[in-house]
């Protein structure tokens, strides 16, 4: 038979109609993968069925089919398989596991096949979505493709009761589509998310997720007339763009693989992926940097049931911890859009960002040094490491908020360099140095006093502190026979000690000093810092003398000549 097609207000309404047609009702179990979006779970909530979450395979971001086999029970009434990011699920295996249980394919991420391959044609039914970010963009809308004849007959009967949306909604949706089209023409889609958020707070656009799916009238609507009218042309256009998108995907795959990040397997010929997903150590950092560089990088799915967290997440029946791979993916995976109009330059910028910011979550021994730009979280981590590991210093007594201000300044100042060591994405140490600490202090006081004051004042006003502050400032100007270049702080947390992290950090900073013309660098270390003394001796620093920064605290001064690096072969990262 040729498959029957029904057009609905959106993808999730199509899914709801399919499940209704299958006779799924309150108390039944329906299997879905975790690492999905609320659009998939809303229809289940509306029907009162119990979602049974199956974890994903970390290599493909689609359902772990062994876990699926274990999840099927006598109460399972349907299995929803999601071709996440356009990576096709092994449908033959799903069929073998499913037995008599109907399969519903979530094809929201996959390009509708021209020739009917297994995708979209294997299950009892499949559904598609046409909103932004899907392979065919025609506006908010969804379609059910029904392969099972009995199901098709039932759905045809029920479809009569679906009405087109009210005209007012039609108008809002048409305007929203126009905004999106203009933005994508202007190449500013990276801005849309923020724009939509702002507009939906003002009530000017319709948000993606219903307040209460059980109540929403949308589940009785057909596709809007404008999307229905636009869809054939948009589908044809998307089909024509497949060759160009295939080339873009190949470029991403080559670049990402060269950097050592694993990718889901690409079937050959295989459908063109919607996105190229990459698991990175520092997802937040990469997304922040992408926004600064005006690059579109996807954060979804950000939770096991995107974008829900906390009570809303638990209301979907997902128990935190239930699907560890899904939660891991939500914490680590970013995705690059595979757009027909992406230029090789756009792709290169995405790859360059990946190389600059993000380590693999557990790649090359796990250790990675980042040189900024730093995220707020990373700056906070540096401040916290300072506060806990340099526990007795004056700066530590100022507290973490003041240290954050300080390190944000250090990271931005041209007098300084800051390197952060990440192990599996976790900050494990840092080193920072300055070419001229007194210039740094003057610059900081001049530019940041107004930021620092609220954090500093209450602490400075305690007796004793003021003295020590003055001593610290005076120290910066003393000892005039010593080089200005200086290691300001160097911390490696206990779990990373002995891993070579210290050596790599030190080496990076010394290379920076060298490239800035500093041939000698001083390091001042507390007399009792046995580990530091051992390290500086090992790297060939010479003991220059002793000093006392704070009354009663003896320190050693080491000198390191960057020209000595050749005679002391050291690991380079
Ligand atoms: C977009 C999407 C849907 C359906 O979305 P609608 O907004 O209801 O059209 C379903 N599943 C997945 C995985 C999606 O990304």
Coordinates of C-alpha atoms and ligand atoms in Angstrom, one line a residue:
X1 CA 0.0 0.0 0.0
X2 CA 1.1 3.6 -0.3
X3 CA 1.3 5.2 3.2
X4 CA -1.5 7.5 4.3
X5 CA -0.6 11.0 5.4
X6 CA -2.3 13.4 7.9
X7 CA -1.2 16.9 8.6
X8 CA -1.4 18.3 12.1
X9 CA -0.7 21.6 13.9
X10 CA 2.7 20.3 14.9
X11 CA 4.8 17.2 15.2
X12 CA 3.7 16.4 18.7
X13 CA 0.1 16.6 17.7
X14 CA 0.8 14.1 15.0
X15 CA 2.4 11.8 17.6
X16 CA -0.6 12.2 19.8
X17 CA -3.0 11.4 16.9
X18 CA -0.9 8.2 16.1
X19 CA -1.0 7.0 19.7
X20 CA -4.8 7.7 20.0
X21 CA -5.3 5.8 16.7
X22 CA -3.4 2.9 18.2
X23 CA -5.8 3.0 21.2
X24 CA -3.1 3.8 23.7
X25 CA -4.8 5.1 26.9
X26 CA -4.4 5.9 30.5
X27 CA -2.2 3.5 32.5
X28 CA -0.5 2.0 29.4
X29 CA 3.3 2.1 29.0
X30 CA 4.9 3.7 26.0
X31 CA 8.7 3.5 25.6
X32 CA 10.7 6.6 24.6
X33 CA 14.4 7.3 24.7
X34 CA 15.7 9.7 27.3
X35 CA 17.7 12.5 25.7
X36 CA 14.7 13.7 23.9
X37 CA 12.5 16.8 24.0
X38 CA 9.3 17.7 25.9
X39 CA 7.5 17.7 22.5
X40 CA 7.7 13.9 22.6
X41 CA 6.6 13.4 26.2
X42 CA 3.7 16.0 26.2
X43 CA 1.4 13.8 24.1
X44 CA 2.0 10.9 26.5
X45 CA 1.2 13.2 29.5
X46 CA -2.0 14.3 27.8
X47 CA -3.0 10.7 27.2
X48 CA -2.2 9.7 30.8
X49 CA 0.2 7.0 29.7
X50 CA 3.4 6.1 31.6
X51 CA 6.5 7.0 29.7
X52 CA 9.2 4.3 30.1
X53 CA 12.6 5.9 29.5
X54 CA 15.3 3.9 27.8
X55 CA 18.8 5.1 27.9
X56 CA 20.8 5.9 24.8
X57 CA 24.0 4.5 23.3
X58 CA 26.8 7.1 23.8
X59 CA 28.1 6.5 20.3
X60 CA 24.9 7.3 18.4
X61 CA 22.6 9.2 20.8
X62 CA 19.8 6.9 19.8
X63 CA 18.2 4.2 21.9
X64 CA 20.4 1.5 23.4
X65 CA 18.7 -1.5 21.8
X66 CA 19.8 -3.9 24.5
X67 CA 18.2 -1.6 27.1
X68 CA 15.1 -1.5 24.9
X69 CA 14.8 -5.3 24.9
X70 CA 14.9 -5.2 28.7
X71 CA 12.3 -2.5 28.9
X72 CA 9.5 -4.1 26.9
X73 CA 6.8 -5.6 29.1
X74 CA 3.3 -7.0 28.8
X75 CA 2.0 -3.4 29.3
X76 CA 4.1 -1.8 26.5
X77 CA 1.6 -0.5 24.0
X78 CA 4.1 1.4 21.7
X79 CA 7.8 2.1 21.2
X80 CA 8.8 5.5 19.9
X81 CA 12.2 5.4 18.2
X82 CA 14.0 8.7 17.6
X83 CA 16.5 9.1 14.8
X84 CA 18.4 11.6 16.9
X85 CA 20.3 14.3 14.9
X86 CA 19.4 12.4 11.8
X87 CA 21.4 9.2 12.7
X88 CA 19.1 6.3 11.6
X89 CA 18.3 3.7 14.2
X90 CA 18.8 0.0 13.3
X91 CA 15.2 -0.6 12.6
X92 CA 15.6 -4.3 11.8
X93 CA 16.8 -4.8 15.4
X94 CA 14.0 -2.7 16.8
X95 CA 11.5 -4.9 14.9
X96 CA 13.1 -8.0 16.3
X97 CA 12.9 -6.7 19.8
X98 CA 9.4 -5.2 19.5
X99 CA 7.6 -8.3 18.4
X100 CA 3.9 -7.3 18.2
X101 CA 4.3 -3.9 19.8
X102 CA 3.7 -1.1 17.3
X103 CA 6.8 1.0 16.4
X104 CA 6.4 4.8 16.0
X105 CA 9.3 6.6 14.3
X106 CA 10.2 10.1 15.5
X107 CA 11.5 11.4 12.2
X108 CA 11.7 15.1 13.3
X109 CA 15.5 15.1 12.7
X110 CA 15.7 13.0 9.6
X111 CA 15.1 14.0 6.0
X112 CA 12.1 12.3 4.5
X113 CA 13.5 9.6 2.1
X114 CA 12.9 10.0 -1.6
X115 CA 12.9 6.3 -2.3
X116 CA 11.3 4.5 0.6
X117 CA 14.1 3.1 2.6
X118 CA 13.6 1.6 6.1
X119 CA 13.4 5.0 7.7
X120 CA 9.9 6.2 8.1
X121 CA 8.5 3.1 6.5
X122 CA 9.3 0.4 9.1
X123 CA 7.0 1.2 12.0
X124 CA 3.2 1.3 12.2
X125 CA 3.6 5.1 11.6
X126 CA 6.2 7.9 11.6
X127 CA 5.9 11.6 12.3
X128 CA 7.7 14.6 11.0
X129 CA 8.0 18.2 12.2
X130 CA 8.6 21.3 10.1
X131 CA 9.5 24.0 12.5
X132 CA 12.8 25.8 12.8
X133 CA 15.9 23.7 12.9
X134 CA 14.3 20.6 11.2
X135 CA 15.4 19.3 7.8
X136 CA 12.3 20.8 6.1
X137 CA 11.4 24.2 7.5
X138 CA 7.9 25.3 6.6
X139 CA 6.8 26.8 9.9
X140 CA 5.1 25.1 12.9
X141 CA 3.5 22.0 11.6
X142 CA 3.7 18.2 11.7
X143 CA 2.8 15.2 9.6
X144 CA 1.9 11.6 10.4
X145 CA 2.9 9.0 7.8
X146 CA 0.9 5.8 8.5
X147 CA 2.1 2.5 7.1
X148 CA -0.4 0.2 9.0
X149 CA -3.7 0.0 7.1
X150 CA -5.9 -0.5 10.1
X151 CA -4.3 2.4 11.9
X152 CA -4.7 4.6 8.8
X153 CA -8.4 3.8 8.7
X154 CA -8.9 4.7 12.4
X155 CA -6.9 7.9 12.0
X156 CA -8.8 8.9 8.9
X157 CA -12.0 8.7 10.9
X158 CA -10.6 10.6 13.8
X159 CA -9.0 13.3 11.6
X160 CA -12.4 14.6 10.6
X161 CA -12.7 16.1 14.1
X162 CA -9.5 18.1 13.8
X163 CA -10.0 21.7 12.7
X164 CA -7.6 24.3 11.4
X165 CA -6.3 26.7 14.1
X166 CA -8.3 29.9 14.7
X167 CA -7.4 32.7 12.3
X168 CA -5.8 34.8 15.0
X169 CA -3.3 32.0 15.7
X170 CA -2.8 31.6 11.9
X171 CA -1.8 35.2 11.8
X172 CA 0.7 35.0 14.7
X173 CA 2.3 31.8 13.2
X174 CA 2.6 33.5 9.8
X175 CA 4.3 36.5 11.4
X176 CA 6.6 34.2 13.4
X177 CA 7.6 32.4 10.2
X178 CA 8.3 35.7 8.5
X179 CA 10.6 36.8 11.3
X180 CA 12.5 33.5 11.0
X181 CA 12.9 33.8 7.3
X182 CA 14.2 37.3 7.4
X183 CA 16.6 36.4 10.2
X184 CA 18.0 33.5 8.2
X185 CA 18.3 35.6 5.1
X186 CA 20.3 38.1 7.2
X187 CA 22.4 35.3 8.7
X188 CA 21.5 36.2 12.2
X189 CA 19.8 32.9 13.2
X190 CA 22.3 32.6 16.1
X191 CA 20.4 35.5 17.7
X192 CA 16.9 33.9 17.3
X193 CA 16.9 32.0 20.5
X194 CA 17.4 35.1 22.7
X195 CA 15.0 37.0 20.5
X196 CA 12.2 34.4 20.9
X197 CA 12.8 34.2 24.6
X198 CA 12.3 37.9 24.9
X199 CA 9.3 38.0 22.6
X200 CA 7.6 35.1 24.3
X201 CA 8.0 36.7 27.7
X202 CA 6.1 39.7 26.2
X203 CA 3.5 37.3 24.9
X204 CA 4.2 38.2 21.2
X205 CA 5.2 34.7 20.0
X206 CA 3.9 31.3 20.9
X207 CA 6.3 29.4 23.0
X208 CA 7.5 25.9 22.1
X209 CA 6.2 24.1 25.2
X210 CA 2.6 24.1 26.5
X211 CA 2.0 25.3 30.0
X212 CA -0.3 22.3 30.5
X213 CA -0.4 19.8 27.6
X214 CA -3.6 18.2 29.1
X215 CA -5.4 21.5 28.5
X216 CA -4.0 22.8 25.3
X217 CA -6.4 23.2 22.4
X218 CA -3.5 22.6 19.9
X219 CA -4.0 18.9 20.2
X220 CA -7.3 19.2 18.2
X221 CA -5.8 21.3 15.4
X222 CA -4.8 20.5 11.8
X223 CA -1.8 22.1 10.2
X224 CA -2.1 25.9 9.7
X225 CA -3.3 26.8 6.2
X226 CA -0.1 28.7 5.4
X227 CA 2.2 25.9 6.4
X228 CA 0.1 23.4 4.5
X229 CA 0.3 25.6 1.4
X230 CA 4.1 26.1 1.8
X231 CA 5.0 22.5 2.6
X232 CA 5.3 20.9 -0.9
X233 CA 7.6 23.6 -2.2
X234 CA 9.7 23.6 1.0
X235 CA 10.0 19.8 0.8
X236 CA 11.1 19.9 -2.8
X237 CA 13.6 22.7 -2.0
X238 CA 15.0 20.6 0.9
X239 CA 15.4 17.6 -1.4
X240 CA 17.4 19.6 -3.8
X241 CA 19.7 20.9 -1.1
X242 CA 20.6 17.4 0.1
X243 CA 23.8 17.2 -2.0
X244 CA 25.0 20.5 -0.6
X245 CA 24.2 19.5 2.9
X246 CA 26.0 16.2 2.4
X247 CA 29.1 18.2 1.5
X248 CA 28.8 20.4 4.6
X249 CA 28.3 17.3 6.8
X250 CA 31.4 15.7 5.3
X251 CA 33.5 18.9 6.0
X252 CA 32.4 18.9 9.6
X253 CA 33.1 15.2 10.0
X254 CA 36.6 15.5 8.6
X255 CA 37.4 18.5 10.8
X256 CA 35.9 17.1 14.0
X257 CA 37.6 13.7 13.4
X258 CA 40.9 15.4 12.9
X259 CA 40.6 17.0 16.3
X260 CA 40.1 13.5 17.8
X261 CA 36.4 13.7 18.7
X262 CA 34.3 10.6 18.0
X263 CA 31.2 10.9 15.8
X264 CA 28.2 8.7 15.3
X265 CA 28.7 6.3 12.4
X266 CA 27.7 7.7 9.1
X267 CA 25.9 5.0 7.1
X268 CA 26.8 4.9 3.4
X269 CA 25.0 6.3 1.4
X270 CA 22.9 7.0 4.6
X271 CA 20.6 10.0 5.2
X272 CA 22.3 13.4 5.5
X273 CA 22.5 14.2 9.2
X274 CA 20.5 17.2 10.6
X275 CA 23.3 18.1 13.0
X276 CA 26.8 16.9 13.7
X277 CA 26.9 16.2 17.4
X278 CA 30.1 16.3 19.3
X279 CA 30.7 15.5 23.0
X280 CA 33.0 18.0 24.6
X281 CA 34.4 18.5 28.1
X282 CA 33.2 22.1 28.5
X283 CA 29.8 22.4 26.9
X284 CA 29.0 25.7 28.6
X285 CA 32.3 27.2 27.7
X286 CA 31.9 26.2 24.0
X287 CA 28.4 27.6 23.8
X288 CA 29.4 30.9 25.4
X289 CA 32.3 31.3 23.1
X290 CA 30.1 30.4 20.1
X291 CA 27.7 33.2 21.1
X292 CA 30.5 35.7 21.4
X293 CA 31.7 34.6 17.9
X294 CA 28.2 34.7 16.5
X295 CA 28.3 31.1 15.6
X296 CA 25.3 28.9 15.7
X297 CA 25.9 25.8 17.9
X298 CA 23.1 23.8 19.3
X299 CA 22.8 23.0 23.1
X300 CA 19.9 20.6 22.7
X301 CA 19.1 18.3 24.3
X302 CA 20.2 20.1 27.4
X303 CA 18.4 17.7 29.8
X304 CA 17.1 14.1 29.6
X305 CA 13.7 15.7 28.5
X306 CA 14.7 19.0 27.0
X307 CA 14.4 21.7 28.3
X308 CA 12.8 20.5 31.5
X309 CA 14.6 20.5 34.8
X310 CA 13.6 20.0 38.5
X311 CA 10.0 19.5 39.2
X312 CA 8.9 19.8 35.6
X313 CA 11.3 17.1 34.6
X314 CA 10.1 14.8 37.4
X315 CA 6.5 15.5 36.3
X316 CA 7.3 13.7 33.0
X317 CA 8.1 10.6 35.0
X318 CA 11.8 10.8 34.4
X319 CA 13.8 10.0 37.6
X320 CA 17.1 11.8 37.7
X321 CA 19.9 9.2 37.5
X322 CA 17.7 6.7 35.6
X323 CA 19.5 7.1 32.3
X324 CA 23.1 8.0 32.9
X325 CA 24.1 8.1 29.2
X326 CA 21.3 10.5 28.4
X327 CA 22.4 12.8 31.3
X328 CA 26.0 12.5 30.2
X329 CA 25.0 13.5 26.6
X330 CA 22.9 16.4 27.9
X331 CA 25.9 17.6 29.9
X332 CA 28.4 17.3 27.1
X333 CA 26.9 17.2 23.6
X334 CA 26.8 20.3 21.3
X335 CA 25.8 20.1 17.7
X336 CA 26.7 21.9 14.5
X337 CA 23.9 22.6 12.0
X338 CA 24.2 21.0 8.7
X339 CA 22.9 23.8 6.5
X340 CA 22.9 23.9 2.7
X341 CA 24.0 27.5 2.8
X342 CA 26.9 27.0 5.2
X343 CA 30.2 28.1 3.5
X344 CA 33.5 26.2 4.0
X345 CA 34.5 29.2 6.1
X346 CA 31.6 28.8 8.4
X347 CA 32.4 25.2 8.9
X348 CA 36.1 26.1 9.5
X349 CA 35.2 28.6 12.2
X350 CA 33.1 26.0 14.0
X351 CA 35.9 23.5 13.9
X352 CA 38.4 26.1 15.0
X353 CA 36.2 26.9 18.0
X354 CA 36.0 23.3 18.9
X355 CA 39.8 23.0 18.7
X356 CA 40.3 26.1 20.8
X357 CA 37.8 25.6 23.6
X358 CA 36.7 22.1 24.1
X359 CA 38.5 18.9 25.1
X360 CA 36.9 15.5 24.7
X361 CA 35.1 14.5 27.9
X362 CA 37.7 11.8 28.5
X363 CA 40.1 12.2 25.7
X364 CA 44.0 12.1 25.5
X365 CA 44.7 11.3 29.1
X366 CA 42.0 13.7 30.0
X367 CA 44.3 16.6 30.5
X368 CA 43.8 19.8 28.5
X369 CA 45.1 23.3 29.0
X370 CA 42.9 26.2 28.1
X371 CA 44.1 29.8 27.7
X372 CA 40.8 31.6 27.6
X373 CA 38.5 33.1 26.8
X374 CA 37.2 31.7 30.0
X375 CA 33.6 31.1 31.0
X376 CA 32.2 32.5 34.3
X377 CA 32.2 28.9 35.6
X378 CA 35.9 28.5 34.9
X379 CA 36.8 31.9 36.5
X380 CA 34.8 30.8 39.5
X381 CA 36.7 27.5 39.6
X382 CA 40.0 29.4 39.5
X383 CA 38.9 31.6 42.4
X384 CA 37.7 28.6 44.4
X385 CA 41.0 26.7 43.8
X386 CA 42.9 29.8 45.0
X387 CA 40.7 30.1 48.1
X388 CA 41.1 26.4 49.1
X389 CA 44.7 25.7 48.0
X390 CA 46.3 29.0 48.9
X391 CA 44.4 29.0 52.2
X392 CA 46.7 31.3 54.2
X393 CA 47.3 34.1 51.8
X394 CA 45.9 37.6 52.1
X395 CA 44.0 37.3 48.8
X396 CA 42.3 34.1 50.0
X397 CA 41.0 36.0 53.0
X398 CA 39.1 38.3 50.7
X399 CA 36.8 35.4 49.7
X400 CA 35.8 33.9 46.4
X401 CA 33.7 36.7 44.9
X402 CA 36.6 39.2 45.2
X403 CA 38.9 36.6 43.8
X404 CA 36.6 36.1 40.8
X405 CA 36.8 39.8 40.1
X406 CA 40.6 39.7 40.4
X407 CA 41.0 36.7 38.1
X408 CA 38.6 38.0 35.6
X409 CA 40.8 41.1 35.4
X410 CA 44.0 38.9 35.3
X411 CA 42.5 36.9 32.4
X412 CA 41.8 40.0 30.4
X413 CA 44.9 42.0 31.2
X414 CA 47.7 42.2 28.6
X415 CA 50.2 42.2 31.5
X416 CA 49.1 38.7 32.5
X417 CA 48.6 35.2 31.3
X418 CA 46.3 32.6 32.9
X419 CA 46.2 28.9 31.9
X420 CA 43.7 26.5 33.3
X421 CA 44.2 22.7 33.4
X422 CA 41.0 20.7 32.8
X423 CA 40.9 17.0 33.4
X424 CA 37.9 15.4 31.8
X425 CA 36.4 18.9 31.8
X426 CA 37.0 19.4 35.5
X427 CA 39.3 22.2 36.5
X428 CA 42.3 20.7 38.3
X429 CA 44.8 23.5 38.4
X430 CA 45.9 26.8 37.0
X431 CA 48.9 29.0 36.6
X432 CA 49.1 32.7 36.2
X433 CA 51.9 35.1 35.6
X434 CA 52.5 38.7 35.0
X435 CA 55.1 40.7 33.1
X436 CA 54.8 43.5 35.6
X437 CA 52.8 43.0 38.7
X438 CA 52.8 46.6 39.9
X439 CA 51.5 47.7 36.5
X440 CA 48.8 45.0 36.9
X441 CA 47.9 46.2 40.4
X442 CA 47.7 49.8 39.2
X443 CA 45.6 48.8 36.2
X444 CA 43.3 46.8 38.4
X445 CA 42.8 49.6 40.9
X446 CA 42.1 52.1 38.2
X447 CA 39.7 50.0 36.2
X448 CA 38.0 47.6 38.6
X449 CA 37.9 49.3 41.9
X450 CA 34.2 49.9 41.5
X451 CA 33.6 46.2 40.8
X452 CA 35.9 45.1 43.5
X453 CA 34.8 47.5 46.2
X454 CA 31.6 45.8 47.3
X455 CA 33.4 42.5 47.7
X456 CA 36.6 44.0 49.2
X457 CA 35.3 46.7 51.6
X458 CA 33.6 44.6 54.2
X459 CA 36.7 42.5 54.5
X460 CA 39.2 45.3 54.4
X461 CA 37.3 47.0 57.2
X462 CA 38.3 44.3 59.6
X463 CA 41.4 45.3 61.7
X464 CA 44.7 43.7 60.5
X465 CA 43.6 43.3 57.0
X466 CA 44.4 46.8 55.9
X467 CA 48.0 46.4 57.0
X468 CA 48.4 43.2 55.1
X469 CA 46.9 44.8 52.0
X470 CA 49.5 47.5 52.1
X471 CA 52.3 45.0 52.6
X472 CA 51.1 43.1 49.5
X473 CA 51.0 46.3 47.4
X474 CA 54.4 47.4 48.7
X475 CA 55.9 44.1 48.0
X476 CA 54.9 44.5 44.3
X477 CA 57.3 47.4 44.1
X478 CA 60.2 46.1 46.2
X479 CA 63.2 44.0 45.3
X480 CA 64.2 46.1 42.4
X481 CA 67.2 43.9 41.3
X482 CA 64.7 41.1 40.4
X483 CA 63.0 40.7 37.1
X484 CA 59.5 42.1 36.8
X485 CA 58.2 38.9 35.2
X486 CA 56.7 36.7 37.9
X487 CA 54.6 33.6 38.5
X488 CA 51.7 35.1 40.5
X489 CA 50.0 31.9 41.4
X490 CA 50.4 28.2 40.6
X491 CA 47.9 25.6 41.9
X492 CA 47.4 21.9 41.1
X493 CA 44.7 20.2 43.0
X494 CA 45.6 17.0 44.9
X495 CA 43.9 14.5 42.5
X496 CA 46.0 15.9 39.6
X497 CA 49.3 15.9 41.4
X498 CA 51.8 13.6 39.9
X499 CA 49.9 13.5 36.5
X500 CA 52.2 15.9 34.8
X501 CA 49.6 18.7 35.0
X502 CA 52.0 21.0 36.8
X503 CA 54.8 20.5 34.3
X504 CA 52.4 21.2 31.3
X505 CA 51.0 24.4 33.0
X506 CA 54.5 25.7 33.9
X507 CA 55.8 25.0 30.4
X508 CA 52.9 26.9 28.8
X509 CA 53.4 29.9 31.0
X510 CA 57.2 29.9 30.4
X511 CA 56.6 29.8 26.7
X512 CA 54.3 32.8 27.0
X513 CA 57.0 34.7 29.0
X514 CA 59.6 33.9 26.4
X515 CA 57.4 35.1 23.6
X516 CA 56.9 38.3 25.5
X517 CA 60.6 38.9 25.8
X518 CA 61.0 37.9 29.5
X519 CA 64.3 36.0 29.8
X520 CA 64.0 35.6 33.6
X521 CA 61.0 34.9 35.7
X522 CA 60.7 35.0 39.5
X523 CA 58.7 32.8 41.7
X524 CA 58.1 33.5 45.4
X525 CA 57.1 30.5 47.4
X526 CA 56.3 30.0 51.1
X527 CA 59.1 28.3 53.0
X528 CA 56.8 25.4 54.0
X529 CA 55.7 24.6 50.4
X530 CA 57.9 21.5 50.1
X531 CA 56.2 20.3 46.9
X532 CA 56.7 23.6 45.1
X533 CA 60.4 23.7 46.1
X534 CA 60.8 20.2 44.7
X535 CA 59.1 21.2 41.5
X536 CA 61.1 24.3 41.0
X537 CA 64.4 22.5 41.6
X538 CA 63.3 19.8 39.1
X539 CA 62.6 22.3 36.4
X540 CA 66.0 23.9 36.9
X541 CA 65.1 27.2 38.7
X542 CA 67.8 28.7 40.9
X543 CA 67.3 29.7 44.5
X544 CA 67.9 33.5 44.5
X545 CA 67.2 34.2 48.2
X546 CA 64.7 34.6 51.0
X547 CA 62.2 37.2 51.7
X548 CA 59.3 37.9 54.0
X549 CA 56.1 39.2 52.4
X550 CA 53.8 39.2 55.4
X551 CA 55.5 39.7 58.7
X552 CA 56.5 36.3 60.0
X553 CA 55.9 34.4 56.8
X554 CA 59.2 33.3 55.2
X555 CA 59.4 32.7 51.5
X556 CA 61.9 31.6 49.0
X557 CA 62.6 33.5 45.7
X558 CA 63.4 31.3 42.7
X559 CA 64.6 32.6 39.3
X560 CA 63.9 30.7 36.1
X561 CA 65.6 31.6 32.9
X562 CA 63.4 30.9 30.0
X563 CA 66.5 30.5 27.8
X564 CA 67.3 27.4 29.8
X565 CA 64.4 25.6 28.3
X566 CA 66.5 24.0 25.6
X567 CA 68.8 22.4 28.1
X568 CA 65.9 21.1 30.1
X569 CA 63.8 19.1 27.7
X570 CA 60.2 19.3 29.0
X571 CA 56.9 17.8 28.0
X572 CA 55.0 20.0 25.7
X573 CA 51.3 19.6 25.6
Ligands
LIG1 C1 11.0 19.0 17.1 C2 10.8 17.7 17.6 C3 9.6 17.0 17.6 C4 8.2 17.7 17.3 O1 8.2 19.0 17.5 P1 6.9 19.9 17.2 O2 7.4 21.2 17.8 O3 5.8 19.4 18.0 O4 6.6 20.0 15.7 C5 9.6 15.7 18.1 N1 10.7 15.1 18.4 C6 11.9 15.6 18.3 C7 13.1 14.8 18.7 C8 12.0 17.0 17.9 O5 13.2 17.5 17.9

